[in-house]
Amino acid sequence: MDLLWEAIRDAAGLIARADAELLRIAMLSLAVSASATGLAAALGIPLGIALHIGHFRGRATASLAINAGMGLPPVVVGLVVMLLLWRTGPLGALRLLYTPSAMVAAQVLVALPLVAGITRTAISLLDVDLRLAMRADGASETRIGRELAAAALPQVLVAAAAGFGRAISEVGASLMVGGNIVGQTRIMTTAIALEASRGEFALALALGFVLLALAFGVNALLGLAGQSRAELA
């Protein structure tokens, strides 16, 4: 118990004095995961809508891929991205391996299936008469998709929040494609794993507290935004 209380006390001290290393790691984590979430939402929300209302070749296959992707281990995603970005790989000329950009790419692939899957479910729960009425009025599929997304905005924001939570909390993919390089690609989850393995429990615990605060904070903000939108509707 002494070790635990000592780690908690020292972690609180690091947070209270805004330790430079702690802030650097936290800010990089937030930048990488926010970028990944934005891209995953930009791709996943339209994809989720299309999977429910669209009629196109490969729709069933895409839907199965999204279902499988929601349970795909991040370390497998990291391995695939690593092979693509390896210096002799298909995208090796871009020299993105062990950079924040590679971590963003991996986190997008981790978060996108979840965003698309939740969006698809949210759209499927809307009143079918709404979609039929818009089609009867001659609305295009693009307009129908926009209107449905607006009608399901609280649930769409939940999809984005879930994507952010998955992105910022994953370890394996970011570790494989980022390399956990000090000052360059060391983010909270990879730093926690490293510091804990070295017995530096204070920094690991401080990073854990910040990670939880960020995850809860972003989810709370998106939840409030969705609730406000629902009350205004």
Short mmCIF file of C-alpha atoms in Angstrom, two decimals:
data_model
loop_
_atom_site.label_atom_id
_atom_site.label_comp_id
_atom_site.label_asym_id
_atom_site.label_seq_id
_atom_site.Cartn_x
_atom_site.Cartn_y
_atom_site.Cartn_z
CA MET A 1 0.00 0.00 0.00
CA ASP A 2 2.90 2.37 0.69
CA LEU A 3 3.99 2.09 -2.94
CA LEU A 4 0.49 2.92 -4.15
CA TRP A 5 0.05 5.97 -1.93
CA GLU A 6 3.53 7.20 -2.74
CA ALA A 7 2.84 6.87 -6.47
CA ILE A 8 -0.47 8.72 -6.12
CA ARG A 9 1.17 11.51 -4.10
CA ASP A 10 4.01 11.93 -6.57
CA ALA A 11 1.63 11.76 -9.53
CA ALA A 12 -0.50 14.51 -8.00
CA GLY A 13 2.65 16.58 -7.58
CA LEU A 14 3.58 16.18 -11.25
CA ILE A 15 0.12 17.29 -12.30
CA ALA A 16 -0.02 20.19 -9.82
CA ARG A 17 3.24 21.69 -11.00
CA ALA A 18 2.45 21.06 -14.69
CA ASP A 19 5.52 18.91 -15.29
CA ALA A 20 7.03 19.71 -18.70
CA GLU A 21 7.43 16.08 -19.80
CA LEU A 22 3.87 15.29 -18.70
CA LEU A 23 2.48 18.24 -20.67
CA ARG A 24 4.53 17.44 -23.77
CA ILE A 25 3.30 13.85 -23.86
CA ALA A 26 -0.31 14.84 -23.15
CA MET A 27 -0.38 17.55 -25.83
CA LEU A 28 1.06 15.22 -28.47
CA SER A 29 -1.49 12.55 -27.53
CA LEU A 30 -4.33 15.04 -27.80
CA ALA A 31 -3.10 16.37 -31.15
CA VAL A 32 -2.69 12.89 -32.66
CA SER A 33 -5.99 11.50 -31.40
CA ALA A 34 -8.00 14.64 -32.20
CA SER A 35 -6.65 14.59 -35.77
CA ALA A 36 -7.41 10.88 -36.09
CA THR A 37 -10.92 11.36 -34.70
CA GLY A 38 -11.63 14.21 -37.10
CA LEU A 39 -10.57 12.12 -40.07
CA ALA A 40 -12.40 9.03 -38.80
CA ALA A 41 -15.58 11.08 -38.35
CA ALA A 42 -15.24 12.73 -41.77
CA LEU A 43 -15.00 9.28 -43.37
CA GLY A 44 -16.99 7.13 -40.96
CA ILE A 45 -20.16 9.21 -40.59
CA PRO A 46 -20.90 9.37 -44.35
CA LEU A 47 -19.94 5.70 -44.64
CA GLY A 48 -22.31 4.72 -41.83
CA ILE A 49 -25.15 6.63 -43.48
CA ALA A 50 -24.39 5.13 -46.89
CA LEU A 51 -24.33 1.61 -45.47
CA HIS A 52 -27.90 2.06 -44.25
CA ILE A 53 -29.59 4.08 -46.99
CA GLY A 54 -27.34 3.41 -49.98
CA HIS A 55 -27.75 0.85 -52.73
CA PHE A 56 -24.37 0.09 -54.24
CA ARG A 57 -22.21 -2.86 -55.24
CA GLY A 58 -20.20 -4.20 -52.31
CA ARG A 59 -22.49 -2.75 -49.64
CA ALA A 60 -22.86 -6.07 -47.83
CA THR A 61 -19.10 -6.66 -47.94
CA ALA A 62 -18.42 -3.17 -46.61
CA SER A 63 -20.93 -3.71 -43.81
CA LEU A 64 -19.23 -6.97 -42.84
CA ALA A 65 -15.84 -5.25 -42.91
CA ILE A 66 -17.12 -2.54 -40.55
CA ASN A 67 -18.51 -5.16 -38.18
CA ALA A 68 -15.20 -7.04 -38.19
CA GLY A 69 -13.22 -3.82 -37.84
CA MET A 70 -15.01 -2.86 -34.64
CA GLY A 71 -13.42 -5.84 -32.94
CA LEU A 72 -10.08 -5.80 -34.74
CA PRO A 73 -7.08 -5.73 -32.34
CA PRO A 74 -5.22 -2.40 -32.73
CA VAL A 75 -1.88 -4.22 -32.82
CA VAL A 76 -2.98 -5.91 -36.07
CA VAL A 77 -3.84 -2.51 -37.53
CA GLY A 78 -0.42 -1.29 -36.43
CA LEU A 79 1.27 -4.22 -38.14
CA VAL A 80 -0.53 -3.58 -41.43
CA VAL A 81 0.26 0.15 -41.38
CA MET A 82 3.86 -0.63 -40.45
CA LEU A 83 4.25 -2.98 -43.42
CA LEU A 84 2.75 -0.38 -45.75
CA LEU A 85 5.06 2.37 -44.47
CA TRP A 86 8.21 0.25 -44.14
CA ARG A 87 11.07 1.62 -46.24
CA THR A 88 10.67 -1.21 -48.78
CA GLY A 89 6.88 -1.25 -48.51
CA PRO A 90 4.31 0.20 -50.92
CA LEU A 91 4.31 3.60 -49.16
CA GLY A 92 7.89 3.55 -47.93
CA ALA A 93 8.87 6.48 -50.15
CA LEU A 94 6.70 8.75 -47.99
CA ARG A 95 9.04 8.13 -45.01
CA LEU A 96 6.20 8.41 -42.52
CA LEU A 97 7.08 5.46 -40.29
CA TYR A 98 7.89 6.50 -36.71
CA THR A 99 6.23 9.88 -37.13
CA PRO A 100 3.03 11.37 -35.66
CA SER A 101 1.46 11.12 -39.13
CA ALA A 102 1.85 7.33 -39.06
CA MET A 103 0.20 7.26 -35.64
CA VAL A 104 -2.70 9.34 -36.94
CA ALA A 105 -3.15 6.92 -39.85
CA ALA A 106 -3.18 3.92 -37.52
CA GLN A 107 -5.63 5.53 -35.12
CA VAL A 108 -7.94 6.47 -37.99
CA LEU A 109 -8.12 2.82 -39.01
CA VAL A 110 -8.76 1.82 -35.40
CA ALA A 111 -11.52 4.38 -34.83
CA LEU A 112 -13.24 4.48 -38.22
CA PRO A 113 -15.15 1.16 -37.99
CA LEU A 114 -16.58 2.15 -34.60
CA VAL A 115 -17.69 5.58 -35.85
CA ALA A 116 -19.25 4.09 -38.98
CA GLY A 117 -20.94 1.26 -37.09
CA ILE A 118 -22.53 3.49 -34.45
CA THR A 119 -23.64 5.99 -37.10
CA ARG A 120 -25.23 3.21 -39.15
CA THR A 121 -27.16 2.02 -36.09
CA ALA A 122 -28.24 5.57 -35.21
CA ILE A 123 -29.59 6.19 -38.71
CA SER A 124 -31.41 2.85 -38.70
CA LEU A 125 -33.34 3.89 -35.57
CA LEU A 126 -34.82 6.99 -37.21
CA ASP A 127 -38.42 6.97 -38.38
CA VAL A 128 -38.45 5.34 -41.80
CA ASP A 129 -41.25 7.71 -42.85
CA LEU A 130 -38.79 10.61 -42.72
CA ARG A 131 -36.59 9.01 -45.36
CA LEU A 132 -39.56 7.96 -47.49
CA ALA A 133 -41.02 11.48 -47.38
CA MET A 134 -37.74 13.01 -48.56
CA ARG A 135 -37.48 10.49 -51.38
CA ALA A 136 -41.06 11.28 -52.38
CA ASP A 137 -40.10 14.96 -52.57
CA GLY A 138 -37.32 14.06 -54.99
CA ALA A 139 -34.44 14.69 -52.58
CA SER A 140 -31.05 13.39 -53.66
CA GLU A 141 -29.26 10.71 -51.67
CA THR A 142 -26.72 13.32 -50.56
CA ARG A 143 -29.43 15.60 -49.20
CA ILE A 144 -31.20 12.70 -47.52
CA GLY A 145 -27.94 11.72 -45.86
CA ARG A 146 -27.37 15.26 -44.56
CA GLU A 147 -30.91 15.51 -43.20
CA LEU A 148 -30.67 12.13 -41.50
CA ALA A 149 -27.32 13.04 -39.95
CA ALA A 150 -28.85 16.25 -38.59
CA ALA A 151 -31.84 14.35 -37.20
CA ALA A 152 -29.55 11.85 -35.48
CA LEU A 153 -26.94 14.42 -34.41
CA PRO A 154 -26.84 13.42 -30.70
CA GLN A 155 -26.14 9.81 -31.66
CA VAL A 156 -23.64 10.88 -34.34
CA LEU A 157 -21.76 12.84 -31.68
CA VAL A 158 -21.75 9.70 -29.55
CA ALA A 159 -20.13 7.92 -32.50
CA ALA A 160 -17.44 10.61 -32.68
CA ALA A 161 -16.88 10.43 -28.91
CA ALA A 162 -16.54 6.65 -29.08
CA GLY A 163 -14.03 7.03 -31.89
CA PHE A 164 -11.99 9.49 -29.84
CA GLY A 165 -12.05 7.19 -26.83
CA ARG A 166 -10.85 4.25 -28.91
CA ALA A 167 -8.13 6.32 -30.59
CA ILE A 168 -6.67 7.94 -27.49
CA SER A 169 -6.74 4.74 -25.43
CA GLU A 170 -5.10 2.32 -27.86
CA VAL A 171 -1.48 1.26 -27.37
CA GLY A 172 -0.41 -1.41 -29.84
CA ALA A 173 -0.89 0.37 -33.16
CA SER A 174 0.71 3.63 -31.99
CA LEU A 175 3.65 1.80 -30.46
CA MET A 176 4.35 -0.16 -33.64
CA VAL A 177 4.15 2.72 -36.12
CA GLY A 178 5.36 5.48 -33.79
CA GLY A 179 8.18 3.74 -31.97
CA ASN A 180 7.58 5.61 -28.67
CA ILE A 181 10.41 8.07 -29.46
CA VAL A 182 11.04 10.67 -26.74
CA GLY A 183 9.85 14.11 -27.77
CA GLN A 184 8.56 12.90 -31.13
CA THR A 185 6.10 10.00 -30.94
CA ARG A 186 5.76 9.24 -27.24
CA ILE A 187 2.09 9.55 -26.33
CA MET A 188 0.27 8.83 -23.09
CA THR A 189 -0.58 5.17 -23.60
CA THR A 190 2.86 4.15 -24.85
CA ALA A 191 4.54 6.24 -22.16
CA ILE A 192 2.41 4.64 -19.43
CA ALA A 193 3.45 1.17 -20.60
CA LEU A 194 7.13 2.16 -20.72
CA GLU A 195 7.26 4.04 -17.41
CA ALA A 196 5.39 1.30 -15.56
CA SER A 197 7.81 -1.33 -16.90
CA ARG A 198 10.71 0.80 -15.62
CA GLY A 199 9.15 1.19 -12.19
CA GLU A 200 8.46 4.92 -12.70
CA PHE A 201 4.95 4.64 -11.31
CA ALA A 202 4.47 8.32 -10.49
CA LEU A 203 4.75 9.49 -14.10
CA ALA A 204 2.77 6.49 -15.35
CA LEU A 205 -0.03 7.22 -12.88
CA ALA A 206 0.00 10.95 -13.63
CA LEU A 207 -0.35 10.19 -17.34
CA GLY A 208 -3.16 7.78 -16.52
CA PHE A 209 -5.04 10.47 -14.61
CA VAL A 210 -4.62 12.94 -17.48
CA LEU A 211 -5.71 10.31 -20.01
CA LEU A 212 -8.87 9.59 -18.03
CA ALA A 213 -9.60 13.30 -17.65
CA LEU A 214 -9.23 13.91 -21.39
CA ALA A 215 -11.38 10.92 -22.33
CA PHE A 216 -14.14 11.84 -19.88
CA GLY A 217 -13.90 15.53 -20.75
CA VAL A 218 -14.28 15.07 -24.49
CA ASN A 219 -17.11 12.58 -24.05
CA ALA A 220 -18.88 14.94 -21.64
CA LEU A 221 -18.57 17.91 -24.01
CA LEU A 222 -19.89 15.94 -26.98
CA GLY A 223 -22.66 14.50 -24.82
CA LEU A 224 -23.73 17.98 -23.68
CA ALA A 225 -23.65 19.22 -27.27
CA GLY A 226 -25.88 16.35 -28.35
CA GLN A 227 -28.25 16.90 -25.43
CA SER A 228 -28.55 20.62 -26.20
CA ARG A 229 -29.28 19.82 -29.85
CA ALA A 230 -31.95 17.31 -28.83
CA GLU A 231 -33.63 19.84 -26.51
CA LEU A 232 -33.70 22.48 -29.26
CA ALA A 233 -35.17 20.07 -31.79
#
